[in-house]
mmCIF file of C-alpha atoms in Angstrom:
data_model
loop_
_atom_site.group_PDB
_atom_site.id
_atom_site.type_symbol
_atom_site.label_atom_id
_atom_site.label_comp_id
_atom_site.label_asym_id
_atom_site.label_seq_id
_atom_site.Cartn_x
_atom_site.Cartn_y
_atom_site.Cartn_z
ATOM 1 C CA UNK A 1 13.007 -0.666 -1.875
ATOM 2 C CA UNK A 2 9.837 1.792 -1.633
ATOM 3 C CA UNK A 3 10.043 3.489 1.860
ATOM 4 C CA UNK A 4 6.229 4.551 2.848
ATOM 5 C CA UNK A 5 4.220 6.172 5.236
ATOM 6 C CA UNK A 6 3.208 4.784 8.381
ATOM 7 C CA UNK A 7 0.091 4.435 11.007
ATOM 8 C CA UNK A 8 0.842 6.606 14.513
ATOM 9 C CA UNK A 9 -1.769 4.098 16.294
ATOM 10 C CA UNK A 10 0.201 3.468 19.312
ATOM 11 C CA UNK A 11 -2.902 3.325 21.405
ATOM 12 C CA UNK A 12 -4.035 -0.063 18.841
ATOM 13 C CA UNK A 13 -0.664 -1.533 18.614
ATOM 14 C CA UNK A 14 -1.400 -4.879 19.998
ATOM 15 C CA UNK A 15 -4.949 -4.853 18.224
ATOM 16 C CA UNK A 16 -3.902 -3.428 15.151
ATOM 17 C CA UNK A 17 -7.424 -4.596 13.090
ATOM 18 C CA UNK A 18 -9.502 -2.488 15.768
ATOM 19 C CA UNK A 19 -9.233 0.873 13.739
ATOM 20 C CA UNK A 20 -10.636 3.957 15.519
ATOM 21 C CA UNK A 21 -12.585 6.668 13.507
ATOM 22 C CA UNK A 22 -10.091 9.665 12.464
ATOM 23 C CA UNK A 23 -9.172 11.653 15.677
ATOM 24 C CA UNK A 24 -10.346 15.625 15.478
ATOM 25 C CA UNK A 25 -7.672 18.299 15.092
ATOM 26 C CA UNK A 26 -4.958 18.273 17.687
ATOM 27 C CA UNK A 27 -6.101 14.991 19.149
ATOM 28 C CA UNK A 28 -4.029 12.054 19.124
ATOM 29 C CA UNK A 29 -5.143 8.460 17.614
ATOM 30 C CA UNK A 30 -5.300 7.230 21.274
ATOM 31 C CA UNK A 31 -6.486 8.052 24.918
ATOM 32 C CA UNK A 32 -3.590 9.985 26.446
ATOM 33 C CA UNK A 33 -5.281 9.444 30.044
ATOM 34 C CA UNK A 34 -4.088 5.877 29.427
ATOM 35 C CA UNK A 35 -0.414 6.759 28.496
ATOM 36 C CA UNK A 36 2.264 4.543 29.655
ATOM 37 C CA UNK A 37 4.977 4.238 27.081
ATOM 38 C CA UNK A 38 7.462 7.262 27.138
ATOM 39 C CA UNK A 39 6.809 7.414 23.614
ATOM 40 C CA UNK A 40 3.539 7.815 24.118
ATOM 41 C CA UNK A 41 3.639 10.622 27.138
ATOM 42 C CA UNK A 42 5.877 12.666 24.552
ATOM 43 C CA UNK A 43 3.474 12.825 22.191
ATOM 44 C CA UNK A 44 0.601 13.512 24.544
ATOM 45 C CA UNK A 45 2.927 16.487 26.026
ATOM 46 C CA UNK A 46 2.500 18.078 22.966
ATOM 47 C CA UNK A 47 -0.018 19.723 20.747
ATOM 48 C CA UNK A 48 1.779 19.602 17.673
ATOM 49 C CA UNK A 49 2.634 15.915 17.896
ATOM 50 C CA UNK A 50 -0.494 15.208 18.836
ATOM 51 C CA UNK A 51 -1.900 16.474 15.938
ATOM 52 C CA UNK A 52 0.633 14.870 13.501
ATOM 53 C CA UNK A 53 -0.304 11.518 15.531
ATOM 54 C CA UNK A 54 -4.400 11.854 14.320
ATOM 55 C CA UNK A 55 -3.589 13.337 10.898
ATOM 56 C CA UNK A 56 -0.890 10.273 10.480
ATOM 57 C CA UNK A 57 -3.760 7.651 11.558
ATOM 58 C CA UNK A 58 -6.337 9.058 9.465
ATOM 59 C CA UNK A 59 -3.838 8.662 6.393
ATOM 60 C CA UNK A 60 -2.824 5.749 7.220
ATOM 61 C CA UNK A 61 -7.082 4.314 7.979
ATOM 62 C CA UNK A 62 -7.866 5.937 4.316
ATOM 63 C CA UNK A 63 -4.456 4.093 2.731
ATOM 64 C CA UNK A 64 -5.457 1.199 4.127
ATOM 65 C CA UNK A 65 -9.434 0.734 2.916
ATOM 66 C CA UNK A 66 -8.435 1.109 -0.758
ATOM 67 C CA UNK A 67 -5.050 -1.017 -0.677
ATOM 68 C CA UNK A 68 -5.200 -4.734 -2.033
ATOM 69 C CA UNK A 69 -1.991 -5.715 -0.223
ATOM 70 C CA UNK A 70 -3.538 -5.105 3.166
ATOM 71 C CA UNK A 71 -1.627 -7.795 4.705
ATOM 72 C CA UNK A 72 1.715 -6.231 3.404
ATOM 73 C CA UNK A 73 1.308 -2.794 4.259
ATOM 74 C CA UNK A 74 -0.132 -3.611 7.791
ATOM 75 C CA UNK A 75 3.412 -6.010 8.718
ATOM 76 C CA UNK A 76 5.161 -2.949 7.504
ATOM 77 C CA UNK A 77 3.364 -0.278 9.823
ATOM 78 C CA UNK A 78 4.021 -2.280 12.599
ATOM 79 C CA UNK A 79 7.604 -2.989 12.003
ATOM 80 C CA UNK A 80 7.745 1.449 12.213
ATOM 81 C CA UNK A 81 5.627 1.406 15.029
ATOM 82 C CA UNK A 82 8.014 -1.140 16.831
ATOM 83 C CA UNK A 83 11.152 0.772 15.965
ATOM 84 C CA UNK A 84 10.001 4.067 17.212
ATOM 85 C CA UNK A 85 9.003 2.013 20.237
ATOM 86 C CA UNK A 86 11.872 0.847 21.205
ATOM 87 C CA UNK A 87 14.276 3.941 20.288
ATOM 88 C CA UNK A 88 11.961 5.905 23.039
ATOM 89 C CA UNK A 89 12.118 2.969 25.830
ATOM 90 C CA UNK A 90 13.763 4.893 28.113
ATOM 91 C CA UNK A 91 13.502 8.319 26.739
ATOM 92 C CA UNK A 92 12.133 10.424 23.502
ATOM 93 C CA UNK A 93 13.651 13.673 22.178
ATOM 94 C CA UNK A 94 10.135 15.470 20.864
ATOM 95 C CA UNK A 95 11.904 16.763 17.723
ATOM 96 C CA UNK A 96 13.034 13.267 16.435
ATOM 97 C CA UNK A 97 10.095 12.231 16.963
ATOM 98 C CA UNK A 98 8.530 15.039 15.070
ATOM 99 C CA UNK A 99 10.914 14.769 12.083
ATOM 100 C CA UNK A 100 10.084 11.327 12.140
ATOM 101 C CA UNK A 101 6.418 11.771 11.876
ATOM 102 C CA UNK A 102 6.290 14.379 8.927
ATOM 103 C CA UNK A 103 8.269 12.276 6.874
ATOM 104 C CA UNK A 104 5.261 9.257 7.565
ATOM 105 C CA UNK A 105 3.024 11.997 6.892
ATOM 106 C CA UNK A 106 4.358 13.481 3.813
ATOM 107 C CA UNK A 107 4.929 9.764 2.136
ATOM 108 C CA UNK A 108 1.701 8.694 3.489
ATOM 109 C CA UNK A 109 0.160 11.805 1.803
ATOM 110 C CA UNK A 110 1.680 10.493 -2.110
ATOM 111 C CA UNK A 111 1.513 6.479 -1.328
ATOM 112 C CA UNK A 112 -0.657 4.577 -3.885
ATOM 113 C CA UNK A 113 1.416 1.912 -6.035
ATOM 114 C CA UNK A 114 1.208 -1.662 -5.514
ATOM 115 C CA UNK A 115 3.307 -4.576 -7.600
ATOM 116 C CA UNK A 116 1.873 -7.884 -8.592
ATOM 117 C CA UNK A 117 4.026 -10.684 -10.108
ATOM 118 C CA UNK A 118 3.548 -13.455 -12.274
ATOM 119 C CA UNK A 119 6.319 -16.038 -12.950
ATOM 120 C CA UNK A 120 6.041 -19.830 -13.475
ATOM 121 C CA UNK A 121 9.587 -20.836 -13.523
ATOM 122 C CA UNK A 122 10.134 -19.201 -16.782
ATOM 123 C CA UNK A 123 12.518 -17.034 -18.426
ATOM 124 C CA UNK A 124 9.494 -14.260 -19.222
ATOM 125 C CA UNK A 125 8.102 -12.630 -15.849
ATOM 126 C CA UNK A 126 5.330 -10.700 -16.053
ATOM 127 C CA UNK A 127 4.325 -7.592 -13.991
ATOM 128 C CA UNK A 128 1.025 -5.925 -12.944
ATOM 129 C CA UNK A 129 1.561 -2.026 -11.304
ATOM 130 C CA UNK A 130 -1.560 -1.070 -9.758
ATOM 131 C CA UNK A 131 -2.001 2.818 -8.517
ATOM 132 C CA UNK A 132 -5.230 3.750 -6.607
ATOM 133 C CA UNK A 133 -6.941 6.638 -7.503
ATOM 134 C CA UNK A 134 -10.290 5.536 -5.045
ATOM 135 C CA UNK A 135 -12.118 3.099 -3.626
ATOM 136 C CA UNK A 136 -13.303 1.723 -6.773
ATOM 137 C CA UNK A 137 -10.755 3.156 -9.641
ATOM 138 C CA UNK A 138 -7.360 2.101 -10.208
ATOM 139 C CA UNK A 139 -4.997 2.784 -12.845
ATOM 140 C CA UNK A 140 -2.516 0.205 -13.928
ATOM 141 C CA UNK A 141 -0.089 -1.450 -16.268
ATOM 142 C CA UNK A 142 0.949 -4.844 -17.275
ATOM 143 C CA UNK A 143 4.133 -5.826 -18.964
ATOM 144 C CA UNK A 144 5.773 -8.936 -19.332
ATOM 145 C CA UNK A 145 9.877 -9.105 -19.988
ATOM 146 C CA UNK A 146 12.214 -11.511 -21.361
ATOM 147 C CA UNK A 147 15.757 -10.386 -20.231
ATOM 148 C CA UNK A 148 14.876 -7.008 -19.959
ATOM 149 C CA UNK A 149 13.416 -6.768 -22.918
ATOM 150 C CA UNK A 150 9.847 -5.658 -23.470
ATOM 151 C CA UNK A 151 7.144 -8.762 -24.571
ATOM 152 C CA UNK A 152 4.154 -7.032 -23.754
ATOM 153 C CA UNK A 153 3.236 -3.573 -22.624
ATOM 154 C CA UNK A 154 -0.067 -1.871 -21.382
ATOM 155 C CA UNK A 155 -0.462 0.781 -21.971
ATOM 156 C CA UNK A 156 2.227 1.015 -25.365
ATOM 157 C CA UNK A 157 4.109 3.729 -24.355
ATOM 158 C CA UNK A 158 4.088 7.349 -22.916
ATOM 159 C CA UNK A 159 1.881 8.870 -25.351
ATOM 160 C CA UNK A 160 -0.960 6.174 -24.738
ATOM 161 C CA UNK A 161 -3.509 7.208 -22.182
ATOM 162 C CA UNK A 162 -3.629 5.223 -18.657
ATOM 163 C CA UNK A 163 -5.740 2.214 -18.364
ATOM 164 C CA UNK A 164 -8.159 2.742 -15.423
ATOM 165 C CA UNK A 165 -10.176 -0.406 -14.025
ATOM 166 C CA UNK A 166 -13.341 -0.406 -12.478
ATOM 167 C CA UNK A 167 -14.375 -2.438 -9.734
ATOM 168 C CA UNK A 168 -17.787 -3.889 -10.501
ATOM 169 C CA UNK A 169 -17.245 -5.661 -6.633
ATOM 170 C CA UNK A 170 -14.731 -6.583 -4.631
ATOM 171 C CA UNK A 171 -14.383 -9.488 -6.410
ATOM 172 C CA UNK A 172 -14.332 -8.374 -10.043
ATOM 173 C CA UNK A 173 -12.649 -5.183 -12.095
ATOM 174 C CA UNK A 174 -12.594 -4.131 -15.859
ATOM 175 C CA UNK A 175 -11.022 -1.842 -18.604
ATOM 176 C CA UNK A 176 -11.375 -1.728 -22.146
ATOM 177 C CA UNK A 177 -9.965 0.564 -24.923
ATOM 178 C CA UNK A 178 -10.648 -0.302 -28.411
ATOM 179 C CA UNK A 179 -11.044 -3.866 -28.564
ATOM 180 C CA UNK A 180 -8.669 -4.888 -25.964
ATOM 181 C CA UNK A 181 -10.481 -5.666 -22.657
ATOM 182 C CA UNK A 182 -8.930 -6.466 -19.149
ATOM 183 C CA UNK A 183 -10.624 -8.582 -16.516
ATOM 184 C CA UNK A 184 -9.524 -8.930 -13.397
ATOM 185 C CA UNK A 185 -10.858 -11.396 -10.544
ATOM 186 C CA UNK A 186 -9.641 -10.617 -7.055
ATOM 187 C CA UNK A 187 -9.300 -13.512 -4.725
ATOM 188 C CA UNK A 188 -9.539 -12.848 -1.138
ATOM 189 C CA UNK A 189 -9.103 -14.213 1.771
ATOM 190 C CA UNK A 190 -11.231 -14.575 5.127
ATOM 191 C CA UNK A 191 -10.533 -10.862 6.504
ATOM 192 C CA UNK A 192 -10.934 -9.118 2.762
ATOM 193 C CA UNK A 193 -7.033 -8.752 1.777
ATOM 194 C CA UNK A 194 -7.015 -9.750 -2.096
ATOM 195 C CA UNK A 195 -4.199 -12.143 -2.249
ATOM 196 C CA UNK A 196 -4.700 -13.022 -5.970
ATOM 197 C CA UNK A 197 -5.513 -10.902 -9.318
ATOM 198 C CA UNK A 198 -6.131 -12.791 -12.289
ATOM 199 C CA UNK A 199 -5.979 -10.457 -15.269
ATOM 200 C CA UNK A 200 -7.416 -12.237 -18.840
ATOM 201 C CA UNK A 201 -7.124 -10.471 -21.748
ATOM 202 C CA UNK A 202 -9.471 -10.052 -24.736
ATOM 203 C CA UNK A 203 -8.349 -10.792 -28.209
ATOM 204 C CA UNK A 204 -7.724 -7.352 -29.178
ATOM 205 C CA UNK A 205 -4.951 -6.852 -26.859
ATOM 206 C CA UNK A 206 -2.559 -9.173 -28.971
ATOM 207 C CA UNK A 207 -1.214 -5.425 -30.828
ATOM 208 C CA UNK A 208 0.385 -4.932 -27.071
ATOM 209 C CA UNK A 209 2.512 -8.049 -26.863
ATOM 210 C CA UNK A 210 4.882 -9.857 -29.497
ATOM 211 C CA UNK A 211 4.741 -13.173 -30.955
ATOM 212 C CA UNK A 212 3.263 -15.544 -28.953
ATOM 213 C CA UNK A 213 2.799 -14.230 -25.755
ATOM 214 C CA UNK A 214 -0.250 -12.336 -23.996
ATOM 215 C CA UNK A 215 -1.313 -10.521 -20.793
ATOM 216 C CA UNK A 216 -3.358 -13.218 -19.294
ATOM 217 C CA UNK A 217 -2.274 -14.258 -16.227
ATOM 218 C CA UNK A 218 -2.486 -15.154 -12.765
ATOM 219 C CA UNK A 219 -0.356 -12.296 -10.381
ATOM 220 C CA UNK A 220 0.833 -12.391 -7.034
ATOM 221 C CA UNK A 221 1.590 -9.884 -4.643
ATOM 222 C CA UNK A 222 5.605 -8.774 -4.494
ATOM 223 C CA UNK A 223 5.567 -5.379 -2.228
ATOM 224 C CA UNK A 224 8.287 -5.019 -0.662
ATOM 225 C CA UNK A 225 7.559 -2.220 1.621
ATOM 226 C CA UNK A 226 9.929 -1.369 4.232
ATOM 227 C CA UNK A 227 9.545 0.857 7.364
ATOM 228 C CA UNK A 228 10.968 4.502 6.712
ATOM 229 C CA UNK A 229 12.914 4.165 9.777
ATOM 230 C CA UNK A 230 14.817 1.420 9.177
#
């Protein structure tokens, strides 16, 4: 299981979608005259972790606007934030703490992959790896398996370039190399979190897939991202 970064908003905890503008240097992501959990008066104690609390947010804020999977990867900040919580109920050692924060920081920092699933209670399951480079660029690859073995697979192999999609809006994204062209439609709920990608494939991309099969489908998400504490 992919262990991630995760969001030092203690001050937002129980209004996690109110997100705060990145917090200066050596400010936390919250108002330390309004401290009241020990784990929050140890990191208000101290500069360092202080800082490492408004450089985690702002990772976390910037993670978070370019994510589809919101929804995912906001349960799984708050299942970190909850641990650390409740390990410094009655008292925090600052140097845990601090060990625990560079290692959100430092995953945070590298975090960008997303996996979408397709399966319709058949033997062939078909995957969609997404990895954000921006806000509107993403580079990903579909392949669809048969008992481990390879049916279709964008891009072909190592040598091939990466296939980087465009969003035209939030609602639409393309590629195309050669004559093979990817279309993707993002469905999305009420709050913005795309909770559906249908990719449909252009003729041309029958030389990545055998026989009878394709790279059209509908994906869902299947992150499975789990608090690096845990």
């Amino acid at each position: 299981m992919m262990r991630i970064a995760s969001f030092g908003l203690f001050g937002l905890f129980l209004a996690f979608s109110s997100l705060h503008a990145a917090s200066p240097p050596q400010s936390a992501s919250f108002d330390c005259a309004r401290a009241s959990h020990p784990l929050e008066k140890t990191i208000c104690a101290s500069p360092k972790l202080r800082a490492l609390d408004g450089e985690v947010a702002a990772l976390y804020k910037a993670r978070l606007a370019i994510l589809f999977d919101k929804q995912a990867f906001r349960g799984q900040q708050r299942d970190w934030q909850q641990i650390l919580r409740t390990r410094c109920a009655r008292a925090c050692d600052p140097a845990s703490v601090e060990r625990d924060y560079i290692v959100q920081r430092d995953s945070l920092r590298s975090f960008g992959e997303e996996l979408w699933e397709a399966s319709y209670k058949t033997a062939d399951i078909a995957q969609l790896t997404i990895n954000h480079i921006d806000a509107r660029q993403f580079d990903f690859a579909l392949r669809r398996d048969l008992d481990g073995k390879a049916l279709c697979k964008l891009p072909a192999g190592d040598g091939e370039a990466g296939a980087i999609a465009t969003l035209a809006s939030p609602a639409k994204a393309s590629w195309a190399g050669g004559a093979c062209r990817i279309d993707f439609a993002l469905t999305r709920d009420a709050n913005g979190h795309v909770t559906r990608i249908d990719a449909t494939a252009s003729a041309g991309c029958k030389r990545y897939c055998k026989g009878s099969y394709g790279l059209s489908d509908a994906f869902l998400p299947a992150n499975n991202w789990v608090a690096s504490n845990q």
